[in-house]
mmCIF file of N, CA and C in Angstrom:
data_model
loop_
_atom_site.group_PDB
_atom_site.id
_atom_site.type_symbol
_atom_site.label_atom_id
_atom_site.label_comp_id
_atom_site.label_asym_id
_atom_site.label_seq_id
_atom_site.Cartn_x
_atom_site.Cartn_y
_atom_site.Cartn_z
ATOM 1 N N UNK A 1 185.364 12.174 141.432
ATOM 2 C CA UNK A 1 184.749 12.648 140.213
ATOM 3 C C UNK A 1 185.645 13.704 139.577
ATOM 4 N N UNK A 2 185.744 13.678 138.266
ATOM 5 C CA UNK A 2 186.599 14.636 137.569
ATOM 6 C C UNK A 2 185.948 16.012 137.563
ATOM 7 N N UNK A 3 186.758 17.050 137.401
ATOM 8 C CA UNK A 3 186.204 18.406 137.335
ATOM 9 C C UNK A 3 185.170 18.519 136.212
ATOM 10 N N UNK A 4 184.148 19.343 136.447
ATOM 11 C CA UNK A 4 183.050 19.461 135.496
ATOM 12 C C UNK A 4 183.075 20.803 134.790
ATOM 13 N N UNK A 5 182.975 20.736 133.462
ATOM 14 C CA UNK A 5 182.943 21.922 132.611
ATOM 15 C C UNK A 5 181.618 21.925 131.859
ATOM 16 N N UNK A 6 180.931 23.069 131.873
ATOM 17 C CA UNK A 6 179.710 23.212 131.090
ATOM 18 C C UNK A 6 180.020 24.051 129.854
ATOM 19 N N UNK A 7 179.572 23.563 128.718
ATOM 20 C CA UNK A 7 179.700 24.290 127.465
ATOM 21 C C UNK A 7 178.327 24.864 127.134
ATOM 22 N N UNK A 8 178.249 26.184 127.022
ATOM 23 C CA UNK A 8 176.999 26.850 126.673
ATOM 24 C C UNK A 8 177.227 27.477 125.297
ATOM 25 N N UNK A 9 176.650 26.842 124.299
ATOM 26 C CA UNK A 9 176.920 27.204 122.900
ATOM 27 C C UNK A 9 175.728 26.792 122.057
ATOM 28 N N UNK A 10 175.242 27.701 121.206
ATOM 29 C CA UNK A 10 174.069 27.379 120.393
ATOM 30 C C UNK A 10 174.419 26.572 119.143
ATOM 31 N N UNK A 11 175.674 26.530 118.763
ATOM 32 C CA UNK A 11 176.066 25.756 117.586
ATOM 33 C C UNK A 11 176.404 24.321 118.001
ATOM 34 N N UNK A 12 175.600 23.325 117.564
ATOM 35 C CA UNK A 12 175.823 21.940 117.989
ATOM 36 C C UNK A 12 177.198 21.395 117.614
ATOM 37 N N UNK A 13 177.736 21.766 116.457
ATOM 38 C CA UNK A 13 179.037 21.224 116.063
ATOM 39 C C UNK A 13 180.156 21.783 116.942
ATOM 40 N N UNK A 14 180.039 23.038 117.349
ATOM 41 C CA UNK A 14 181.032 23.613 118.263
ATOM 42 C C UNK A 14 180.935 22.944 119.621
ATOM 43 N N UNK A 15 179.717 22.719 120.102
ATOM 44 C CA UNK A 15 179.547 22.003 121.382
ATOM 45 C C UNK A 15 180.180 20.628 121.322
ATOM 46 N N UNK A 16 179.928 19.906 120.243
ATOM 47 C CA UNK A 16 180.504 18.552 120.104
ATOM 48 C C UNK A 16 182.027 18.601 120.107
ATOM 49 N N UNK A 17 182.603 19.561 119.381
ATOM 50 C CA UNK A 17 184.057 19.690 119.329
ATOM 51 C C UNK A 17 184.614 19.978 120.712
ATOM 52 N N UNK A 18 184.068 20.959 121.418
ATOM 53 C CA UNK A 18 184.538 21.281 122.768
ATOM 54 C C UNK A 18 184.383 20.081 123.690
ATOM 55 N N UNK A 19 183.225 19.402 123.609
ATOM 56 C CA UNK A 19 182.992 18.230 124.463
ATOM 57 C C UNK A 19 184.032 17.158 124.200
ATOM 58 N N UNK A 20 184.269 16.858 122.936
ATOM 59 C CA UNK A 20 185.237 15.826 122.572
ATOM 60 C C UNK A 20 186.623 16.168 123.120
ATOM 61 N N UNK A 21 187.075 17.377 122.888
ATOM 62 C CA UNK A 21 188.423 17.758 123.293
ATOM 63 C C UNK A 21 188.564 17.850 124.812
ATOM 64 N N UNK A 22 187.567 18.394 125.489
ATOM 65 C CA UNK A 22 187.655 18.505 126.947
ATOM 66 C C UNK A 22 187.493 17.159 127.634
ATOM 67 N N UNK A 23 186.644 16.308 127.090
ATOM 68 C CA UNK A 23 186.501 14.958 127.644
ATOM 69 C C UNK A 23 187.818 14.203 127.519
ATOM 70 N N UNK A 24 188.475 14.349 126.377
ATOM 71 C CA UNK A 24 189.776 13.699 126.192
ATOM 72 C C UNK A 24 190.845 14.265 127.111
ATOM 73 N N UNK A 25 190.626 15.454 127.637
ATOM 74 C CA UNK A 25 191.558 16.048 128.599
ATOM 75 C C UNK A 25 191.223 15.655 130.033
ATOM 76 N N UNK A 26 190.192 14.830 130.202
ATOM 77 C CA UNK A 26 189.880 14.300 131.524
ATOM 78 C C UNK A 26 188.768 15.002 132.278
ATOM 79 N N UNK A 27 188.074 15.924 131.628
ATOM 80 C CA UNK A 27 186.998 16.637 132.305
ATOM 81 C C UNK A 27 185.649 15.976 132.042
ATOM 82 N N UNK A 28 184.756 16.092 133.013
ATOM 83 C CA UNK A 28 183.363 15.744 132.794
ATOM 84 C C UNK A 28 182.740 16.952 132.115
ATOM 85 N N UNK A 29 182.024 16.728 131.028
ATOM 86 C CA UNK A 29 181.474 17.839 130.251
ATOM 87 C C UNK A 29 179.966 17.712 130.166
ATOM 88 N N UNK A 30 179.289 18.819 130.431
ATOM 89 C CA UNK A 30 177.844 18.916 130.236
ATOM 90 C C UNK A 30 177.609 20.054 129.254
ATOM 91 N N UNK A 31 176.463 20.018 128.592
ATOM 92 C CA UNK A 31 176.188 20.977 127.530
ATOM 93 C C UNK A 31 174.848 21.665 127.730
ATOM 94 N N UNK A 32 174.779 22.886 127.209
ATOM 95 C CA UNK A 32 173.520 23.644 127.164
ATOM 96 C C UNK A 32 173.542 24.463 125.887
ATOM 97 N N UNK A 33 172.361 24.590 125.263
ATOM 98 C CA UNK A 33 172.301 25.303 123.981
ATOM 99 C C UNK A 33 172.139 26.812 124.129
ATOM 100 N N UNK A 34 171.870 27.289 125.348
ATOM 101 C CA UNK A 34 171.770 28.734 125.591
ATOM 102 C C UNK A 34 171.770 28.976 127.091
ATOM 103 N N UNK A 35 171.694 30.257 127.467
ATOM 104 C CA UNK A 35 171.763 30.609 128.878
ATOM 105 C C UNK A 35 170.632 30.052 129.717
ATOM 106 N N UNK A 36 169.427 30.008 129.162
ATOM 107 C CA UNK A 36 168.293 29.472 129.921
ATOM 108 C C UNK A 36 168.504 27.987 130.227
ATOM 109 N N UNK A 37 168.928 27.229 129.231
ATOM 110 C CA UNK A 37 169.197 25.802 129.450
ATOM 111 C C UNK A 37 170.326 25.616 130.459
ATOM 112 N N UNK A 38 171.320 26.486 130.424
ATOM 113 C CA UNK A 38 172.422 26.395 131.392
ATOM 114 C C UNK A 38 171.921 26.613 132.812
ATOM 115 N N UNK A 39 171.095 27.635 133.012
ATOM 116 C CA UNK A 39 170.561 27.910 134.349
ATOM 117 C C UNK A 39 169.687 26.767 134.841
ATOM 118 N N UNK A 40 168.904 26.177 133.953
ATOM 119 C CA UNK A 40 168.080 25.024 134.333
ATOM 120 C C UNK A 40 168.965 23.865 134.770
ATOM 121 N N UNK A 41 170.039 23.636 134.051
ATOM 122 C CA UNK A 41 170.956 22.543 134.400
ATOM 123 C C UNK A 41 171.617 22.805 135.759
ATOM 124 N N UNK A 42 171.966 24.056 136.019
ATOM 125 C CA UNK A 42 172.639 24.390 137.275
ATOM 126 C C UNK A 42 171.733 24.225 138.488
ATOM 127 N N UNK A 43 170.428 24.170 138.287
ATOM 128 C CA UNK A 43 169.519 23.910 139.406
ATOM 129 C C UNK A 43 169.653 22.468 139.885
ATOM 130 N N UNK A 44 170.156 21.582 139.006
ATOM 131 C CA UNK A 44 170.269 20.161 139.333
ATOM 132 C C UNK A 44 171.695 19.715 139.614
ATOM 133 N N UNK A 45 172.659 20.323 138.946
ATOM 134 C CA UNK A 45 174.037 19.850 139.018
ATOM 135 C C UNK A 45 175.004 21.015 139.082
ATOM 136 N N UNK A 46 175.991 20.916 139.958
ATOM 137 C CA UNK A 46 177.017 21.950 140.059
ATOM 138 C C UNK A 46 178.095 21.718 138.999
ATOM 139 N N UNK A 47 178.675 22.808 138.541
ATOM 140 C CA UNK A 47 179.805 22.738 137.617
ATOM 141 C C UNK A 47 180.912 23.634 138.147
ATOM 142 N N UNK A 48 182.123 23.372 137.690
ATOM 143 C CA UNK A 48 183.275 24.155 138.124
ATOM 144 C C UNK A 48 183.580 25.316 137.178
ATOM 145 N N UNK A 49 183.460 25.049 135.882
ATOM 146 C CA UNK A 49 183.793 26.026 134.848
ATOM 147 C C UNK A 49 182.660 26.070 133.838
ATOM 148 N N UNK A 50 182.341 27.268 133.369
ATOM 149 C CA UNK A 50 181.398 27.426 132.264
ATOM 150 C C UNK A 50 182.136 28.125 131.134
ATOM 151 N N UNK A 51 182.073 27.518 129.968
ATOM 152 C CA UNK A 51 182.570 28.139 128.745
ATOM 153 C C UNK A 51 181.327 28.532 127.968
ATOM 154 N N UNK A 52 181.118 29.825 127.802
ATOM 155 C CA UNK A 52 179.889 30.284 127.162
ATOM 156 C C UNK A 52 180.164 31.176 125.967
ATOM 157 N N UNK A 53 179.348 30.986 124.951
ATOM 158 C CA UNK A 53 179.350 31.884 123.812
ATOM 159 C C UNK A 53 178.672 33.176 124.255
ATOM 160 N N UNK A 54 178.950 34.265 123.561
ATOM 161 C CA UNK A 54 178.315 35.528 123.916
ATOM 162 C C UNK A 54 176.936 35.655 123.274
ATOM 163 N N UNK A 55 176.844 35.376 121.983
ATOM 164 C CA UNK A 55 175.597 35.588 121.248
ATOM 165 C C UNK A 55 174.859 34.270 121.042
ATOM 166 N N UNK A 56 173.701 34.159 121.698
ATOM 167 C CA UNK A 56 172.862 32.962 121.585
ATOM 168 C C UNK A 56 171.398 33.400 121.651
ATOM 169 N N UNK A 57 170.509 32.601 121.065
ATOM 170 C CA UNK A 57 169.083 32.922 121.187
ATOM 171 C C UNK A 57 168.600 32.718 122.633
ATOM 172 N N UNK A 58 167.457 33.211 122.919
ATOM 173 C CA UNK A 58 166.781 33.143 124.230
ATOM 174 C C UNK A 58 167.558 33.898 125.300
ATOM 175 N N UNK A 59 168.754 33.461 125.662
ATOM 176 C CA UNK A 59 169.571 34.170 126.645
ATOM 177 C C UNK A 59 171.031 34.036 126.246
ATOM 178 N N UNK A 60 171.661 35.162 125.996
ATOM 179 C CA UNK A 60 173.059 35.180 125.609
ATOM 180 C C UNK A 60 173.997 35.107 126.803
ATOM 181 N N UNK A 61 175.277 35.128 126.506
ATOM 182 C CA UNK A 61 176.308 34.949 127.524
ATOM 183 C C UNK A 61 176.361 36.037 128.574
ATOM 184 N N UNK A 62 176.211 37.291 128.170
ATOM 185 C CA UNK A 62 176.272 38.395 129.145
ATOM 186 C C UNK A 62 175.148 38.272 130.167
ATOM 187 N N UNK A 63 173.924 38.032 129.701
ATOM 188 C CA UNK A 63 172.797 37.871 130.635
ATOM 189 C C UNK A 63 172.964 36.627 131.492
ATOM 190 N N UNK A 64 173.507 35.569 130.913
ATOM 191 C CA UNK A 64 173.776 34.352 131.694
ATOM 192 C C UNK A 64 174.739 34.667 132.836
ATOM 193 N N UNK A 65 175.818 35.358 132.535
ATOM 194 C CA UNK A 65 176.821 35.656 133.563
ATOM 195 C C UNK A 65 176.242 36.561 134.641
ATOM 196 N N UNK A 66 175.480 37.558 134.248
ATOM 197 C CA UNK A 66 174.852 38.440 135.253
ATOM 198 C C UNK A 66 173.965 37.644 136.208
ATOM 199 N N UNK A 67 173.194 36.723 135.658
ATOM 200 C CA UNK A 67 172.324 35.885 136.479
ATOM 201 C C UNK A 67 173.145 34.925 137.335
ATOM 202 N N UNK A 68 174.179 34.344 136.743
ATOM 203 C CA UNK A 68 175.053 33.423 137.478
ATOM 204 C C UNK A 68 175.657 34.076 138.707
ATOM 205 N N UNK A 69 176.102 35.288 138.550
ATOM 206 C CA UNK A 69 176.804 35.959 139.644
ATOM 207 C C UNK A 69 175.892 36.214 140.843
ATOM 208 N N UNK A 70 174.581 36.134 140.656
ATOM 209 C CA UNK A 70 173.656 36.299 141.774
ATOM 210 C C UNK A 70 173.599 35.048 142.644
ATOM 211 N N UNK A 71 173.715 33.863 142.031
ATOM 212 C CA UNK A 71 173.526 32.620 142.782
ATOM 213 C C UNK A 71 174.681 31.635 142.702
ATOM 214 N N UNK A 72 175.569 31.817 141.752
ATOM 215 C CA UNK A 72 176.670 30.875 141.548
ATOM 216 C C UNK A 72 177.977 31.654 141.374
ATOM 217 N N UNK A 73 178.304 32.444 142.368
ATOM 218 C CA UNK A 73 179.453 33.340 142.238
ATOM 219 C C UNK A 73 180.780 32.609 142.150
ATOM 220 N N UNK A 74 180.824 31.346 142.552
ATOM 221 C CA UNK A 74 182.083 30.614 142.552
ATOM 222 C C UNK A 74 182.386 29.909 141.229
ATOM 223 N N UNK A 75 181.467 29.915 140.285
ATOM 224 C CA UNK A 75 181.694 29.269 138.994
ATOM 225 C C UNK A 75 182.641 30.141 138.174
ATOM 226 N N UNK A 76 183.662 29.504 137.608
ATOM 227 C CA UNK A 76 184.632 30.206 136.768
ATOM 228 C C UNK A 76 184.075 30.276 135.356
ATOM 229 N N UNK A 77 184.031 31.474 134.779
ATOM 230 C CA UNK A 77 183.390 31.661 133.478
ATOM 231 C C UNK A 77 184.393 32.171 132.446
ATOM 232 N N UNK A 78 184.458 31.445 131.345
ATOM 233 C CA UNK A 78 185.245 31.858 130.184
ATOM 234 C C UNK A 78 184.256 32.160 129.073
ATOM 235 N N UNK A 79 184.269 33.394 128.581
ATOM 236 C CA UNK A 79 183.369 33.779 127.496
ATOM 237 C C UNK A 79 184.137 33.769 126.185
ATOM 238 N N UNK A 80 183.503 33.202 125.157
ATOM 239 C CA UNK A 80 184.079 33.207 123.816
ATOM 240 C C UNK A 80 183.100 33.883 122.868
ATOM 241 N N UNK A 81 183.646 34.608 121.897
ATOM 242 C CA UNK A 81 182.790 35.278 120.937
ATOM 243 C C UNK A 81 183.518 35.487 119.622
ATOM 244 N N UNK A 82 182.761 35.454 118.570
ATOM 245 C CA UNK A 82 183.303 35.775 117.245
ATOM 246 C C UNK A 82 183.129 37.255 116.948
ATOM 247 N N UNK A 83 182.433 37.961 117.812
ATOM 248 C CA UNK A 83 182.087 39.360 117.562
ATOM 249 C C UNK A 83 182.719 40.268 118.601
ATOM 250 N N UNK A 84 183.962 39.990 118.958
ATOM 251 C CA UNK A 84 184.617 40.739 120.013
ATOM 252 C C UNK A 84 185.046 42.132 119.597
ATOM 253 N N UNK A 85 184.753 43.072 120.459
ATOM 254 C CA UNK A 85 185.218 44.447 120.328
ATOM 255 C C UNK A 85 185.693 44.872 121.717
ATOM 256 N N UNK A 86 186.428 45.966 121.817
ATOM 257 C CA UNK A 86 186.804 46.425 123.166
ATOM 258 C C UNK A 86 185.582 46.668 124.059
ATOM 259 N N UNK A 87 184.482 47.169 123.486
ATOM 260 C CA UNK A 87 183.278 47.409 124.294
ATOM 261 C C UNK A 87 182.636 46.111 124.769
ATOM 262 N N UNK A 88 182.545 45.110 123.885
ATOM 263 C CA UNK A 88 181.941 43.845 124.319
ATOM 264 C C UNK A 88 182.815 43.168 125.365
ATOM 265 N N UNK A 89 184.122 43.282 125.217
ATOM 266 C CA UNK A 89 185.013 42.703 126.228
ATOM 267 C C UNK A 89 184.832 43.400 127.569
ATOM 268 N N UNK A 90 184.758 44.718 127.544
ATOM 269 C CA UNK A 90 184.540 45.488 128.772
ATOM 270 C C UNK A 90 183.212 45.095 129.423
ATOM 271 N N UNK A 91 182.161 44.972 128.618
ATOM 272 C CA UNK A 91 180.849 44.567 129.147
ATOM 273 C C UNK A 91 180.892 43.172 129.740
ATOM 274 N N UNK A 92 181.631 42.280 129.111
ATOM 275 C CA UNK A 92 181.744 40.908 129.623
ATOM 276 C C UNK A 92 182.409 40.902 130.996
ATOM 277 N N UNK A 93 183.498 41.635 131.138
ATOM 278 C CA UNK A 93 184.178 41.687 132.437
ATOM 279 C C UNK A 93 183.312 42.371 133.490
ATOM 280 N N UNK A 94 182.599 43.413 133.099
ATOM 281 C CA UNK A 94 181.681 44.070 134.054
ATOM 282 C C UNK A 94 180.591 43.120 134.524
ATOM 283 N N UNK A 95 180.131 42.240 133.624
ATOM 284 C CA UNK A 95 179.087 41.276 133.978
ATOM 285 C C UNK A 95 179.611 40.217 134.935
ATOM 286 N N UNK A 96 180.933 39.981 134.913
ATOM 287 C CA UNK A 96 181.505 39.025 135.851
ATOM 288 C C UNK A 96 182.251 37.856 135.237
ATOM 289 N N UNK A 97 182.575 37.919 133.935
ATOM 290 C CA UNK A 97 183.363 36.814 133.370
ATOM 291 C C UNK A 97 184.770 36.850 133.961
ATOM 292 N N UNK A 98 185.397 35.690 134.008
ATOM 293 C CA UNK A 98 186.762 35.608 134.494
ATOM 294 C C UNK A 98 187.780 35.739 133.364
ATOM 295 N N UNK A 99 187.421 35.209 132.190
ATOM 296 C CA UNK A 99 188.309 35.288 131.034
ATOM 297 C C UNK A 99 187.465 35.473 129.781
ATOM 298 N N UNK A 100 188.103 36.021 128.750
ATOM 299 C CA UNK A 100 187.410 36.384 127.521
ATOM 300 C C UNK A 100 188.303 35.990 126.355
ATOM 301 N N UNK A 101 187.752 35.249 125.399
ATOM 302 C CA UNK A 101 188.493 34.830 124.211
ATOM 303 C C UNK A 101 187.715 35.218 122.959
ATOM 304 N N UNK A 102 188.425 35.736 121.974
ATOM 305 C CA UNK A 102 187.804 36.080 120.701
ATOM 306 C C UNK A 102 188.110 34.984 119.684
ATOM 307 N N UNK A 103 187.050 34.486 119.020
ATOM 308 C CA UNK A 103 187.216 33.479 117.980
ATOM 309 C C UNK A 103 187.785 34.154 116.736
ATOM 310 N N UNK A 104 188.559 33.481 115.945
ATOM 311 C CA UNK A 104 189.011 32.107 116.161
ATOM 312 C C UNK A 104 190.195 32.078 117.132
ATOM 313 N N UNK A 105 190.315 30.999 117.841
ATOM 314 C CA UNK A 105 191.441 30.778 118.736
ATOM 315 C C UNK A 105 191.823 29.317 118.639
ATOM 316 N N UNK A 106 193.026 29.015 119.022
ATOM 317 C CA UNK A 106 193.483 27.626 119.042
ATOM 318 C C UNK A 106 192.831 26.937 120.235
ATOM 319 N N UNK A 107 192.346 25.735 120.026
ATOM 320 C CA UNK A 107 191.708 25.031 121.134
ATOM 321 C C UNK A 107 192.655 24.897 122.317
ATOM 322 N N UNK A 108 193.929 24.721 122.041
ATOM 323 C CA UNK A 108 194.905 24.573 123.117
ATOM 324 C C UNK A 108 194.878 25.764 124.069
ATOM 325 N N UNK A 109 194.552 26.947 123.548
ATOM 326 C CA UNK A 109 194.457 28.134 124.396
ATOM 327 C C UNK A 109 193.301 27.996 125.385
ATOM 328 N N UNK A 110 192.167 27.548 124.921
ATOM 329 C CA UNK A 110 191.022 27.336 125.807
ATOM 330 C C UNK A 110 191.337 26.248 126.829
ATOM 331 N N UNK A 111 191.895 25.161 126.368
ATOM 332 C CA UNK A 111 192.261 24.062 127.264
ATOM 333 C C UNK A 111 193.270 24.527 128.318
ATOM 334 N N UNK A 112 194.244 25.333 127.910
ATOM 335 C CA UNK A 112 195.262 25.843 128.841
ATOM 336 C C UNK A 112 194.607 26.687 129.931
ATOM 337 N N UNK A 113 193.653 27.524 129.539
ATOM 338 C CA UNK A 113 192.993 28.375 130.527
ATOM 339 C C UNK A 113 192.167 27.564 131.523
ATOM 340 N N UNK A 114 191.496 26.528 131.048
ATOM 341 C CA UNK A 114 190.736 25.647 131.939
ATOM 342 C C UNK A 114 191.700 24.935 132.890
ATOM 343 N N UNK A 115 192.766 24.404 132.340
ATOM 344 C CA UNK A 115 193.758 23.681 133.149
ATOM 345 C C UNK A 115 194.386 24.600 134.200
ATOM 346 N N UNK A 116 194.705 25.836 133.812
ATOM 347 C CA UNK A 116 195.296 26.784 134.766
ATOM 348 C C UNK A 116 194.330 27.126 135.894
ATOM 349 N N UNK A 117 193.054 27.241 135.575
ATOM 350 C CA UNK A 117 192.071 27.502 136.632
ATOM 351 C C UNK A 117 192.089 26.371 137.658
ATOM 352 N N UNK A 118 192.028 25.125 137.190
ATOM 353 C CA UNK A 118 192.012 24.008 138.131
ATOM 354 C C UNK A 118 193.315 23.906 138.911
ATOM 355 N N UNK A 119 194.438 24.247 138.295
ATOM 356 C CA UNK A 119 195.714 24.246 138.994
ATOM 357 C C UNK A 119 195.736 25.312 140.096
ATOM 358 N N UNK A 120 195.231 26.512 139.788
ATOM 359 C CA UNK A 120 195.158 27.581 140.803
ATOM 360 C C UNK A 120 194.247 27.171 141.953
ATOM 361 N N UNK A 121 193.121 26.584 141.607
ATOM 362 C CA UNK A 121 192.164 26.188 142.638
ATOM 363 C C UNK A 121 192.745 25.110 143.552
ATOM 364 N N UNK A 122 193.564 24.242 142.982
ATOM 365 C CA UNK A 122 194.193 23.172 143.758
ATOM 366 C C UNK A 122 195.409 23.684 144.538
ATOM 367 N N UNK A 123 195.779 24.949 144.303
ATOM 368 C CA UNK A 123 196.903 25.518 145.010
ATOM 369 C C UNK A 123 198.222 25.260 144.336
ATOM 370 N N UNK A 124 198.187 24.888 143.060
ATOM 371 C CA UNK A 124 199.439 24.579 142.360
ATOM 372 C C UNK A 124 199.624 25.464 141.274
#
């Protein structure tokens, strides 16, 4: 089975774009519209990487990561946000994110970070 990436994003068009591009890169992609939906999905299926937006209704990225770190400490988390400041970045890392990207960014940058994680995990 190919590596699994979860996209946690409240904007459907952004989710579709990430899914399309990551699927074409060979990853299995699952989606959630917010942190609560992501946690519900994780009760049924394991994922390797989570790409999460910071600001979402019901449960945002920071709260998702804090909750994740209690039960899913091995999941690699990349947080993306359009509202990045030094304080929000610091809070994201304190919550337990592995990487932080401020929008807009080139998709290739996100793809490179996902690919590098899997390469490190494989020992390469």
